Amino acid sequence: MSDHEYTPKSNFGKWFNDRLPLLTLANHLTDYPTPKNLNYWWTFGGILTFCLITQIVTGLVLAMHYIAHADMAFDSVEHIMRDVNYGWLIRYIHANGASMFFLAVYIHIFRSLFYGSYKAPREIIWIIGIIIYLLMMAAAFMGYVLPWGQMSFWGATVITNLFSAIPFVGEGIVTWLWGGYSVDNPTLTRFFTLHYLIPFLILGLVVLHIWALHVPGNNNPVGIDVKKPSKDTVPFHPYIVIKDGFALLMFMIVFAFFVFYSPNILGHADNYIEADPLVTPAHIVPEWYLLPFYAILRSVPDKLLGVVAMLSAIFILAALPWLDTSKIRSAVFRPLYRQFYWILVADVLILGYVGAMPAEGLYLLIARVATAYYFLHFLVVLPLLGYKEKTLPIPLSITEPVLGGSPNLATAKNDERLNK
Amino acid sequence: MSEKKTNRRDFLFTATYAVGAVGVGAVVWPMIDQMNPDASVKALASTEVDVSSLNPGKTITVLWRGKPVFIRRRTQEEIAEAKSVKLEDLKDPQKDEDRAKDPEWLVMLGVCTHLGCVPLDQKGDYNGWFCPCHGSHYDTSGRIRKGPAPTNMEIPKYEFVNANTIKIG
């Protein structure tokens, strides 16, 4: 939070701010000291806020035309596409918006992994982020069910059946989730309700996420603590606002490309066939952003253990601040971690690829190796690296490496810091 | 502070928490239970099917509780094949007699026990059913033979009301 006291200039401002300090909050947000070396990977927080608002606004509009009933849902979506003024545009923005949201969140997460943004004192920001990510997956899954196409129906069937793997109570839980003996109208109406609710839960968590961020302030590419405010920081407005705005424009170009030139490329043709409980599509695949976890699920031959592995793959992220034992945040100064980081990126991409392929033969083998490596990275590599890795000297400030100070001096200072 | 002095108050606190917990539970339970199958869903719990037109070697699929039920009139070869399987070879050992009361008629839920897809008729390595989702093979008795499914396809409660009609549920 800002260190200095803020007093509004006008008398009305003073009067209002004494009663509700909104102007103090606004002043904090504009003056908020930000490390001056933030690169474009840091712009995805703002981009994600844009994605959330876009989904809420387009979703709100779609809900005015959509009918959550098993007999009418599919037709009402076609009605939106054909009859509603600009319905096609709004629905394509919403559907592709989900993909863009995940694209941005994956970049945001991997930014944190590279620069060690999850480490002390930012563990709570990280954990709130993981909860947001989980809610995003739930919202995306339930949203995908709403058009009541073949993929909607069978995706819902397969995913809800995952709970049947729980010993003893599994079947009861699945019946409870369905509100019947199969995915049907009661399932659709509750999914619609929850799909409507979750974005607002996410919005609340985003406020907490940013609040928690503003306590220690931003991490930065060098990964050192910066004095605030100082020569190492710039005020959020206008410096970061302009940079975020520019990045957002670039992002919107990509977004618009999908919406206007290939709105269905990220979806499945099967979902334009109305749900039929008697016929399963030949090849059931989740949306691209869930594929790595789907690959982990299928790589384990046992039903229960497969579900356990898939959930562990997500929840292990919450433990990351304690699994990574290195005191150095940024991978810039961690030559070994940097290599393992890129192996992990490749590993997740490979998992995503095999998740889209049939689970047999070579694909299954690759999925198993990649799954094993995923857990190895978090449970073995990261804890050991903290002790084994010879890290590079870190600068004392962001300004120091640019404005002078001999490397020897920097090394000496660094050792001094590490010995503290 | 001696323990005796706090005893009476402790009791009141504990009693208050206990009553509070029961009250919260009583309010929360209806909120949870409303998601279970409602009376109208339960009312559709049985279906009668006319099978008079079904010839040997044919399957019909009917919807029961929103799920497909396969009714197959099996050929003599299929019955012989199902009966000849040794129980040791089965992942979920079950005799064919226990699955088809009348060997000519196999009535089972057409739902793969892996993740709930509908298997395809007359496909797979065992002349029975094959699930396209994750590759489970079932034999002519609907028993799991190969693939990730843990158990045989389920046999629902059913009975012959008369020679031509099966009541499921």
Tab-separated table of C-alpha atoms in Angstrom, chain B residues 72 77-78 81-82 85 89-90 120-130 135-147:
chain	number	residue	atom	x	y	z
B	72	ARG	CA	-30.270	-58.701	-27.689
B	77	GLU	CA	-23.365	-69.616	-31.488
B	78	GLU	CA	-23.208	-66.527	-29.304
B	81	GLU	CA	-19.384	-68.808	-27.074
B	82	ALA	CA	-20.462	-67.014	-23.912
B	85	VAL	CA	-15.435	-68.920	-21.564
B	89	ASP	CA	-10.001	-65.573	-18.211
B	90	LEU	CA	-12.383	-62.872	-17.016
B	120	LEU	CA	-20.980	-50.379	-30.394
B	121	ASP	CA	-22.845	-53.614	-31.188
B	122	GLN	CA	-21.096	-56.564	-32.894
B	123	LYS	CA	-17.668	-54.998	-32.750
B	124	GLY	CA	-14.397	-55.670	-31.022
B	125	ASP	CA	-12.180	-58.716	-30.534
B	126	TYR	CA	-14.822	-60.821	-28.749
B	127	ASN	CA	-17.814	-60.504	-31.144
B	128	GLY	CA	-19.717	-58.568	-28.523
B	129	TRP	CA	-19.396	-54.838	-27.938
B	130	PHE	CA	-16.620	-52.327	-28.346
B	135	GLY	CA	-11.149	-49.019	-26.293
B	136	SER	CA	-12.914	-51.494	-23.987
B	137	HIS	CA	-13.884	-54.863	-25.551
B	138	TYR	CA	-16.884	-56.840	-24.247
B	139	ASP	CA	-17.870	-60.423	-25.152
B	140	THR	CA	-21.239	-61.837	-26.257
B	141	SER	CA	-22.350	-61.799	-22.639
B	142	GLY	CA	-21.367	-58.131	-22.175
B	143	ARG	CA	-18.428	-59.033	-19.955
B	144	ILE	CA	-15.289	-56.906	-20.012
B	145	ARG	CA	-12.436	-58.737	-21.727
B	146	LYS	CA	-9.911	-56.092	-22.714
B	147	GLY	CA	-9.419	-52.363	-22.074
